[in-house]
PDB file of C-alpha atoms and ligand atoms in Angstrom:
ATOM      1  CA  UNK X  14       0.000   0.000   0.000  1.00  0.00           C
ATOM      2  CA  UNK X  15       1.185   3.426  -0.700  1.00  0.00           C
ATOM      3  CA  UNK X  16       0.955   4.509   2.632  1.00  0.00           C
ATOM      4  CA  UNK X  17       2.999   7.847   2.125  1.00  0.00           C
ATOM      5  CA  UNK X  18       0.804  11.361   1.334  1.00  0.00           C
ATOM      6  CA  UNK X  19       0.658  11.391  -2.077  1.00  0.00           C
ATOM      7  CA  UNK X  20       0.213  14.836  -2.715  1.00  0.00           C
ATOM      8  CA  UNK X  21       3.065  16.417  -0.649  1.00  0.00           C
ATOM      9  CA  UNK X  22       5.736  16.993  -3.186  1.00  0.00           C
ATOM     10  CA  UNK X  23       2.855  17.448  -6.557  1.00  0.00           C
ATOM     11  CA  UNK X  24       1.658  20.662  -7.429  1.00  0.00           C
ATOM     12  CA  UNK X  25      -1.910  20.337  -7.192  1.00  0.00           C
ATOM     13  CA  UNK X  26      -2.751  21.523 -11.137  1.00  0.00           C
ATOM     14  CA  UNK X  27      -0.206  18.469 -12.063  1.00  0.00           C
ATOM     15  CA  UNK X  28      -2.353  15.595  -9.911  1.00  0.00           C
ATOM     16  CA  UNK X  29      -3.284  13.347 -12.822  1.00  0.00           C
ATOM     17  CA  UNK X  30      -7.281  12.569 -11.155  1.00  0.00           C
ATOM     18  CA  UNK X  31      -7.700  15.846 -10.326  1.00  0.00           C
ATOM     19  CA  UNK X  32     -11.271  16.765 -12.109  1.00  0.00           C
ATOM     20  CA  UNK X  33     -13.494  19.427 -10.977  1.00  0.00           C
ATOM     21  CA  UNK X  34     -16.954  16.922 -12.062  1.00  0.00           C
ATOM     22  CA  UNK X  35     -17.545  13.613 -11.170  1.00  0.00           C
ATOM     23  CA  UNK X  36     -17.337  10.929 -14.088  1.00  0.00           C
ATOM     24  CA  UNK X  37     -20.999  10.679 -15.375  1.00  0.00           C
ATOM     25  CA  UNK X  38     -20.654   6.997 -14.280  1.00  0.00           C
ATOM     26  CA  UNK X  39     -20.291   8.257 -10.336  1.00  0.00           C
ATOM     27  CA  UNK X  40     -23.241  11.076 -10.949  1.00  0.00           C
ATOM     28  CA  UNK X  41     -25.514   7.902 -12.507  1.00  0.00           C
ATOM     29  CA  UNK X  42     -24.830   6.158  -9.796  1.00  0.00           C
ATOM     30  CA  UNK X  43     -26.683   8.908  -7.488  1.00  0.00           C
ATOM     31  CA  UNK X  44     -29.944   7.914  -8.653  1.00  0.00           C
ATOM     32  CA  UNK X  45     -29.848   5.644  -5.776  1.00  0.00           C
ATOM     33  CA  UNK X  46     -29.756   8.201  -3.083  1.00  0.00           C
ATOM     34  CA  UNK X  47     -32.021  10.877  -2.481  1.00  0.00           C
ATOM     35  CA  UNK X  48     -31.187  14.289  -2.798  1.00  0.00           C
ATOM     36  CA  UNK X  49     -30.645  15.476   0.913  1.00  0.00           C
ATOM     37  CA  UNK X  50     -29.523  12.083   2.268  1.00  0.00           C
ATOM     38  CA  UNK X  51     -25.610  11.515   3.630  1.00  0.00           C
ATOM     39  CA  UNK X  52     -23.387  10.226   0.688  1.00  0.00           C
ATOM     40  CA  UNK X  53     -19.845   9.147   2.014  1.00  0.00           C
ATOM     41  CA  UNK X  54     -17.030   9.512  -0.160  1.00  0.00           C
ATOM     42  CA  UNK X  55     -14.198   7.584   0.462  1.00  0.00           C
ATOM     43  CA  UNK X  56     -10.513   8.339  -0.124  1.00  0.00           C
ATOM     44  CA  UNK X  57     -12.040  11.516  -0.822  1.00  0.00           C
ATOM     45  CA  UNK X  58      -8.966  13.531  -2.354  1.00  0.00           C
ATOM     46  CA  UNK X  59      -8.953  17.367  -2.395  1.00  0.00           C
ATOM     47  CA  UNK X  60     -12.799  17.328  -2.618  1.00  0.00           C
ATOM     48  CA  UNK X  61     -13.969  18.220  -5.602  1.00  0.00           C
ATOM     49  CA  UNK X  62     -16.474  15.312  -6.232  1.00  0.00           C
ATOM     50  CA  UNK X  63     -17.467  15.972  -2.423  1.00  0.00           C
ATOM     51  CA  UNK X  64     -18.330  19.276  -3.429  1.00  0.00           C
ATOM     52  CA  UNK X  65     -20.157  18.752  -6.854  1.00  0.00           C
ATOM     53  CA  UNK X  66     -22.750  16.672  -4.499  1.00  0.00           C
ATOM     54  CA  UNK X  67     -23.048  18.657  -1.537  1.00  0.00           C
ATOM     55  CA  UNK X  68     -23.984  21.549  -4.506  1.00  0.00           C
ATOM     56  CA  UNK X  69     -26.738  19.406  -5.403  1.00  0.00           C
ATOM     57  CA  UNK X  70     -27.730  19.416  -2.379  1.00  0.00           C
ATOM     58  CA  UNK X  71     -26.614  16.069  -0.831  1.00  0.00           C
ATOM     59  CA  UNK X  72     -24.993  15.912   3.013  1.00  0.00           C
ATOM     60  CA  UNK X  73     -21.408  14.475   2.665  1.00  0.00           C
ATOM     61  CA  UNK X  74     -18.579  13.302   4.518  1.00  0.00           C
ATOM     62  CA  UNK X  75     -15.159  12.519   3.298  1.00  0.00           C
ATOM     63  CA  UNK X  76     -11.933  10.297   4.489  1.00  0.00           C
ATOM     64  CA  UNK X  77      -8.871   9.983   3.234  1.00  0.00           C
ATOM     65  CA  UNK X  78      -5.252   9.004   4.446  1.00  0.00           C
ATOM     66  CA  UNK X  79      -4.049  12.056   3.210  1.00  0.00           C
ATOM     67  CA  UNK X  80      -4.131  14.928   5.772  1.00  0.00           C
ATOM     68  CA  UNK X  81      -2.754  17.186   2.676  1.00  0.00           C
ATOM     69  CA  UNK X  82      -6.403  16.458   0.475  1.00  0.00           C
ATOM     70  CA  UNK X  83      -8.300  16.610   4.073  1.00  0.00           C
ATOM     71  CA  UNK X  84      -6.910  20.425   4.932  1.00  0.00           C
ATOM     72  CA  UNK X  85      -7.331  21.462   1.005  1.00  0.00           C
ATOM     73  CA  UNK X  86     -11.019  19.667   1.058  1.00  0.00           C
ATOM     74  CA  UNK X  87     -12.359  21.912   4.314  1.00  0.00           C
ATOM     75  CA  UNK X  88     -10.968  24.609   2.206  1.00  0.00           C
ATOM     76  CA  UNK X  89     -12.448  24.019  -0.742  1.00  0.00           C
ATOM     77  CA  UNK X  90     -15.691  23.801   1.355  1.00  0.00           C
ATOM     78  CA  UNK X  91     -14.835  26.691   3.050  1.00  0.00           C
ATOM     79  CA  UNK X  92     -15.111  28.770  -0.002  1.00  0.00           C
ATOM     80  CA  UNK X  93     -17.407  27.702  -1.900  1.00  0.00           C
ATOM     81  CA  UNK X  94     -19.692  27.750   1.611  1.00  0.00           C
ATOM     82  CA  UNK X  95     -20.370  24.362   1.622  1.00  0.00           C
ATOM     83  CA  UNK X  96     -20.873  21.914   4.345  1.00  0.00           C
ATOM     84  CA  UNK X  97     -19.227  18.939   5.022  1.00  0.00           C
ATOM     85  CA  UNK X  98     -17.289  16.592   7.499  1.00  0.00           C
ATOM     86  CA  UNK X  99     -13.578  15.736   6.435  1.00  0.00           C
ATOM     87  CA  UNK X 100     -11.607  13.172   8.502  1.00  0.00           C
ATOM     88  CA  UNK X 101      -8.017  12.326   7.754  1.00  0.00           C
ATOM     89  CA  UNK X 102      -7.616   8.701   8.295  1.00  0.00           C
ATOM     90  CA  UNK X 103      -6.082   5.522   7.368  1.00  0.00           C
ATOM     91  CA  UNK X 104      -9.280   2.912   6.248  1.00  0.00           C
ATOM     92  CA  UNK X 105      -6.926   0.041   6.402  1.00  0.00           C
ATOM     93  CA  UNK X 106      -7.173   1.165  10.286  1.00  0.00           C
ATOM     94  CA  UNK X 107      -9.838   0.664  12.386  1.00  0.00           C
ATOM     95  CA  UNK X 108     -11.987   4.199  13.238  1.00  0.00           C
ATOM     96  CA  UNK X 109     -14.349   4.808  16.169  1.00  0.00           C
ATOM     97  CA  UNK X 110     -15.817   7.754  13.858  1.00  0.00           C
ATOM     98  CA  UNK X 111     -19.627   8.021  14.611  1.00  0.00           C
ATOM     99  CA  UNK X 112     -20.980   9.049  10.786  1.00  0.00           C
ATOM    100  CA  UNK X 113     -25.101   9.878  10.492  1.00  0.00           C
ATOM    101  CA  UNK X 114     -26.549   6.791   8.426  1.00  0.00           C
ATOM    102  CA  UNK X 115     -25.111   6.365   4.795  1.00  0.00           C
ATOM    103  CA  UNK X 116     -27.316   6.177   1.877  1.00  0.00           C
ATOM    104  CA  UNK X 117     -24.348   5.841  -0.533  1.00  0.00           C
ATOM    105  CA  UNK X 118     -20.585   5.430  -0.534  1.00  0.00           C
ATOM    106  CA  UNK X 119     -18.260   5.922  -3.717  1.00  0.00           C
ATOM    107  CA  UNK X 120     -14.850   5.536  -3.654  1.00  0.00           C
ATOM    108  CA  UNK X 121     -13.588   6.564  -7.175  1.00  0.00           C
ATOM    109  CA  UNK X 122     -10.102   5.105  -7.676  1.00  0.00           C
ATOM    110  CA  UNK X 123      -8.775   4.293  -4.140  1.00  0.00           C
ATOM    111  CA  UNK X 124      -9.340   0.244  -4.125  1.00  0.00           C
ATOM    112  CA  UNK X 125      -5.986   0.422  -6.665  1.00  0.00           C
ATOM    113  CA  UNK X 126      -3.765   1.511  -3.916  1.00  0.00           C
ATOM    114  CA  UNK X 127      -4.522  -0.623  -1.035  1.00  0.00           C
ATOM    115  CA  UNK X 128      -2.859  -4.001  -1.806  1.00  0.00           C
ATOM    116  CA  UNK X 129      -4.466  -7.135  -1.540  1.00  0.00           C
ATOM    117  CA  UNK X 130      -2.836  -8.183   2.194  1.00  0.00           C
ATOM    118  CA  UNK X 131      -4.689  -5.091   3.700  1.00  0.00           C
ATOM    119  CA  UNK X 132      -8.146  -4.974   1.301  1.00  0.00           C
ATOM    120  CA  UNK X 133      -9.884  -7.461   3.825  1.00  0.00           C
ATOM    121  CA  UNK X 134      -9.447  -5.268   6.834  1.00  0.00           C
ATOM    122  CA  UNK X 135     -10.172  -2.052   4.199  1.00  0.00           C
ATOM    123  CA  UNK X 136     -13.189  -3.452   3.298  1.00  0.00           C
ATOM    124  CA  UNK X 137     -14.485  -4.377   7.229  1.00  0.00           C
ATOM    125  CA  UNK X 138     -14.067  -1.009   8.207  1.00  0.00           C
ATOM    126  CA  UNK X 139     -15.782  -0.057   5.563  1.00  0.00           C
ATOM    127  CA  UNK X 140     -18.655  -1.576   6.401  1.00  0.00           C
ATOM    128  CA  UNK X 141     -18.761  -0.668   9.746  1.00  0.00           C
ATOM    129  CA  UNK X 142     -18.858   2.309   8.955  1.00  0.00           C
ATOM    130  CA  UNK X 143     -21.968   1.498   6.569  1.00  0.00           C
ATOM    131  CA  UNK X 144     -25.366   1.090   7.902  1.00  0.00           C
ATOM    132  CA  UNK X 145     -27.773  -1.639   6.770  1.00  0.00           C
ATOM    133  CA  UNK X 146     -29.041  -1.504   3.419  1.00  0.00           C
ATOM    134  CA  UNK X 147     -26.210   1.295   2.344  1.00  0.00           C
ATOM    135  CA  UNK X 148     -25.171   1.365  -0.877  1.00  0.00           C
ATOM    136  CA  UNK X 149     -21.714   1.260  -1.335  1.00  0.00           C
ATOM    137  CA  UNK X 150     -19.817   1.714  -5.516  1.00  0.00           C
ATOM    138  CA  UNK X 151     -16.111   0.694  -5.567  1.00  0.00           C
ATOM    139  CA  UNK X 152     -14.427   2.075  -9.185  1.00  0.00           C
ATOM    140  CA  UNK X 153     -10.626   0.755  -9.228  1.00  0.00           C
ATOM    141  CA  UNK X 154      -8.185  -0.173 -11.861  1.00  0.00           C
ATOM    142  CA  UNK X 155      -8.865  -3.718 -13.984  1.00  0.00           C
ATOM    143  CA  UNK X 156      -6.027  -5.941 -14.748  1.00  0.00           C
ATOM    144  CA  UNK X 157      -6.973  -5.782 -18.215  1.00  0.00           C
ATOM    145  CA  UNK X 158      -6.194  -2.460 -18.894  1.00  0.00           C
ATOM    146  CA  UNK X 159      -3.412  -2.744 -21.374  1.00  0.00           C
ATOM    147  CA  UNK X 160      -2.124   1.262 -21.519  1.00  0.00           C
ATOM    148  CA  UNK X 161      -1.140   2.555 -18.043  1.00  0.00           C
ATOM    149  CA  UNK X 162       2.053   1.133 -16.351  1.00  0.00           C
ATOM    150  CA  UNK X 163       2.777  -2.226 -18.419  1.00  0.00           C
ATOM    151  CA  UNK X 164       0.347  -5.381 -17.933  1.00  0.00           C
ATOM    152  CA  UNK X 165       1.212  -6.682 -14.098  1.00  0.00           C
ATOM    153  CA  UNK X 166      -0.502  -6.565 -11.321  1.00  0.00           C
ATOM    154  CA  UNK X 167       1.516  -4.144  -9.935  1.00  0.00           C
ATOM    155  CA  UNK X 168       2.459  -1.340 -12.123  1.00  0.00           C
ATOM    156  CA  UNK X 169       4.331   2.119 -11.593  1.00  0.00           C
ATOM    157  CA  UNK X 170       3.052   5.321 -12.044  1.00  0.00           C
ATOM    158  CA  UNK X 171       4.490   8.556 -13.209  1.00  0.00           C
ATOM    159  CA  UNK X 172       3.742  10.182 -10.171  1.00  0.00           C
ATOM    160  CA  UNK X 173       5.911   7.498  -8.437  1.00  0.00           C
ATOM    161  CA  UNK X 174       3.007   5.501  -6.736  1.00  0.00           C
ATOM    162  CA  UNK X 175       2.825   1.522  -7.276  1.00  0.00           C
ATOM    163  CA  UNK X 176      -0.800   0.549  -8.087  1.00  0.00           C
ATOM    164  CA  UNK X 177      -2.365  -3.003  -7.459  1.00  0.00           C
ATOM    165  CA  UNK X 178      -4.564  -4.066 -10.809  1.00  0.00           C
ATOM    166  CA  UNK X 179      -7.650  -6.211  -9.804  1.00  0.00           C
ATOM    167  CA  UNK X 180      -9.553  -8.574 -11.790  1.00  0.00           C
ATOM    168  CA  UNK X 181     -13.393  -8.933 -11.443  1.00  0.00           C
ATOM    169  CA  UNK X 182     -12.695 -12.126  -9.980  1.00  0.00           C
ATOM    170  CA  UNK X 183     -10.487 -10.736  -6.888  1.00  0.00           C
ATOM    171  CA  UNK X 184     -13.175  -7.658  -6.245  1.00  0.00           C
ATOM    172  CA  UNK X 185     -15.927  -9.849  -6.465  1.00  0.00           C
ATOM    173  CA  UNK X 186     -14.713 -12.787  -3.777  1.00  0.00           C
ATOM    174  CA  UNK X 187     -13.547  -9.910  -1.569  1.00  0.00           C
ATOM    175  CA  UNK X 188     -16.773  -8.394  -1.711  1.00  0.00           C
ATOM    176  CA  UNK X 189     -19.640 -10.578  -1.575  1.00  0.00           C
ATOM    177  CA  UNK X 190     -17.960 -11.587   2.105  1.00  0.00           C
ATOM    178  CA  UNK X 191     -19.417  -8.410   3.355  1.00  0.00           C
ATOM    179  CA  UNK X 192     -21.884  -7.524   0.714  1.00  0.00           C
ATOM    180  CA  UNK X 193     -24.780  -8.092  -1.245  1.00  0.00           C
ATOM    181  CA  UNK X 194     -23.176  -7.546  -4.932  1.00  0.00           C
ATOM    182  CA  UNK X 195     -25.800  -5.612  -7.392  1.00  0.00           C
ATOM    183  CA  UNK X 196     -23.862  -5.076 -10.562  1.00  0.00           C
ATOM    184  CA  UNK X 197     -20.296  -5.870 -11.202  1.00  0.00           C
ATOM    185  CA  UNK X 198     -18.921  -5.199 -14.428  1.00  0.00           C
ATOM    186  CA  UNK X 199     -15.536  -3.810 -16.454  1.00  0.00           C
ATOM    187  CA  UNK X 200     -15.647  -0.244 -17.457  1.00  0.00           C
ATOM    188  CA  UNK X 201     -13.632   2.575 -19.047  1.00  0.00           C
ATOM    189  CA  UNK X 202     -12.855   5.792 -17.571  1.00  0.00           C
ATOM    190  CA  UNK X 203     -11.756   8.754 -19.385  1.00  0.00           C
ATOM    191  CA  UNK X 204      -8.379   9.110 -18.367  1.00  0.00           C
ATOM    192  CA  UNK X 205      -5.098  11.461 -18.821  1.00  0.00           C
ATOM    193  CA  UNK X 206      -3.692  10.893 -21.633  1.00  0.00           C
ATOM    194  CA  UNK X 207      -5.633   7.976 -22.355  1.00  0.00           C
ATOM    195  CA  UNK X 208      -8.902   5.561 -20.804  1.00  0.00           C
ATOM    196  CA  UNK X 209      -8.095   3.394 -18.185  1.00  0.00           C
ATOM    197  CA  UNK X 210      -9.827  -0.019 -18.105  1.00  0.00           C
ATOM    198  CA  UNK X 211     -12.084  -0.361 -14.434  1.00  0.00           C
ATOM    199  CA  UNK X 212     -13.812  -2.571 -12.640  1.00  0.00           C
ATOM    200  CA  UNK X 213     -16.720  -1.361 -10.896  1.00  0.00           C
ATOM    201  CA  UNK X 214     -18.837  -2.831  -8.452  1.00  0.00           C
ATOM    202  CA  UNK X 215     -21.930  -1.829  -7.099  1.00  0.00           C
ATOM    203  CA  UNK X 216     -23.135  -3.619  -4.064  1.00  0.00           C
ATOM    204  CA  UNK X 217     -25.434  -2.850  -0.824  1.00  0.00           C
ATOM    205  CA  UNK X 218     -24.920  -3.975   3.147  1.00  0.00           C
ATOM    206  CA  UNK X 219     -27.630  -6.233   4.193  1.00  0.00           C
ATOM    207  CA  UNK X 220     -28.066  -8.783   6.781  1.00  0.00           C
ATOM    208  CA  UNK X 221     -26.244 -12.118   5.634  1.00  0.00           C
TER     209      UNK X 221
HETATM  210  C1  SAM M 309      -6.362   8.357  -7.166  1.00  0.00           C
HETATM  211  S1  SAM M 309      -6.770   9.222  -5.722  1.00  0.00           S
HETATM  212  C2  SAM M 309      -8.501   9.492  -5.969  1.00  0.00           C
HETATM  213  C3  SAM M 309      -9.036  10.635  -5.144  1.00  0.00           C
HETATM  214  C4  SAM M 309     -10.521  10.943  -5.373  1.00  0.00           C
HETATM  215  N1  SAM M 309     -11.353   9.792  -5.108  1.00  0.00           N
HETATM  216  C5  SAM M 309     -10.734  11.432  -6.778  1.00  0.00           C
HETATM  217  O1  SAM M 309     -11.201  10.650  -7.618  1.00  0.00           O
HETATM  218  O2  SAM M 309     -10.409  12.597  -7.048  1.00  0.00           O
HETATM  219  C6  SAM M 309      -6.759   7.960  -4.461  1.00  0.00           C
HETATM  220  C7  SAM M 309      -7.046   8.512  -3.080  1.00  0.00           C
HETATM  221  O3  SAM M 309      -7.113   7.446  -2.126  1.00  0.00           O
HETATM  222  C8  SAM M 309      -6.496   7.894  -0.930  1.00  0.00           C
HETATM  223  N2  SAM M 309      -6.111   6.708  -0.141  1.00  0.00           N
HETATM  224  C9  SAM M 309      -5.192   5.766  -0.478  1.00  0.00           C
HETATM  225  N3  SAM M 309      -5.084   4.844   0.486  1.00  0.00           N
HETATM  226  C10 SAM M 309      -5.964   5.197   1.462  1.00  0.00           C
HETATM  227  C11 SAM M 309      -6.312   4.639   2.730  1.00  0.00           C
HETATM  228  N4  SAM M 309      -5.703   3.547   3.194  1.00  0.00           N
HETATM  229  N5  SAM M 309      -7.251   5.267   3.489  1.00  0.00           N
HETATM  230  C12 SAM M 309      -7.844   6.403   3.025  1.00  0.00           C
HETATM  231  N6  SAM M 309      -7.553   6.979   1.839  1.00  0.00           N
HETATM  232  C13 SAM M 309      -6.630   6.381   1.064  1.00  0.00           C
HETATM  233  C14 SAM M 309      -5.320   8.729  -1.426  1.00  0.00           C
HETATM  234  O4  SAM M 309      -4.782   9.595  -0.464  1.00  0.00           O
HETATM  235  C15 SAM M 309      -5.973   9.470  -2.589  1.00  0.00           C
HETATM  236  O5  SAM M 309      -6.579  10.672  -2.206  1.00  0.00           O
END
């Protein structure tokens, strides 16, 4: 796992993900939460999706590792007077955070950096922080992409971050141990230069 703050050192106009508007695959996705219910958006970044849906009116927290992306996100909401709760934490860690119930959580790119040996405890404290029936859409880099970084499993990244490449297979059996799995699928995203190859997953917490 890349457990270092990834955007000390990067100017933030040179961050390769850095986009202003969700992908239309994310907004889509909201269709599943009302407007005025409590998204969570995980490995939030500097904010920006955060703050597209707390502009449409959504309540929205955000975590990430990063205490860089947590200061610039609360002042990104600052200005553009916006509310939202921002924690800086690790999710590979366990967190006695107390969050209102979650209609939805997105992470958008984040499953890629946490390597396999620490997913299962990601994806437990994930859910606990998930209350029943939650939805919860996990958008990470597919094996098969054939562009970005060579074709391993592992692959570099200009930016100097190592990335773990899932298959379908791997998101799906680590998954469906905590969640009911709705729709999982290979995507692309529109990427810099180029599209990346994705697997999403779309799933919901219930009772097993
Ligand atoms: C490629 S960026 C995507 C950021 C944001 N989702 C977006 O699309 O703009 C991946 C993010 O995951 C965060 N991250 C990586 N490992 C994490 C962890 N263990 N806990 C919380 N956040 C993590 C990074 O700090 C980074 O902000």
């Amino acid at each position: 796992m890349n457990r270092k703050d990834i955007y000390k050192g990067i100017p933030f106009d040179k961050i390769p993900w850095k986009r202003e508007t969700p992908p239309d695959i994310l907004i889509n996705t909201m269709s599943l939460a009302p407007l005025s219910s409590h998204l969570l958006d995980l490995g939030c970044g500097l904010g920006h999706y955060a703050a597209y849906f707390a502009q449409k009116g959504y309540k929205i927290s955000g975590i990430d590792i990063s205490h860089t992306a947590i200061k610039y996100a609360k002042q990104l909401f600052e200005t553009k007077k916006l509310k939202g709760d921002f924690y800086g934490l690790d999710l590979c860690k366990p967190t006695n955070i107390a969050l209102p119930p979650i209609k939805l959580a997105y992470e958008f790119e984040v499953l890629h950096h946490i390597y396999p040996e620490y997913r299962e405890r990601y994806v437990q404290n994930v859910c606990k922080l998930l209350s029943e029936k939650s939805y919860y859409l996990s958008i990470s880099f597919s094996e098969k992409d054939q562009n970005f970084g060579g074709k391993g499993k592992y692959r570099k990244t200009p930016i100097g971050t190592e990335l773990y490449f899932s298959s379908v297979k791997e998101v799906q059996d680590l998954m469906s141990k905590y969640f009911r799995i709705l729709e999982i699928k290979e995507i692309e995203l529109e990427g810099k230069p180029i599209p990346h190859q994705a697997v999403f997953c779309l799933m919901q917490k219930v009772k097993f």
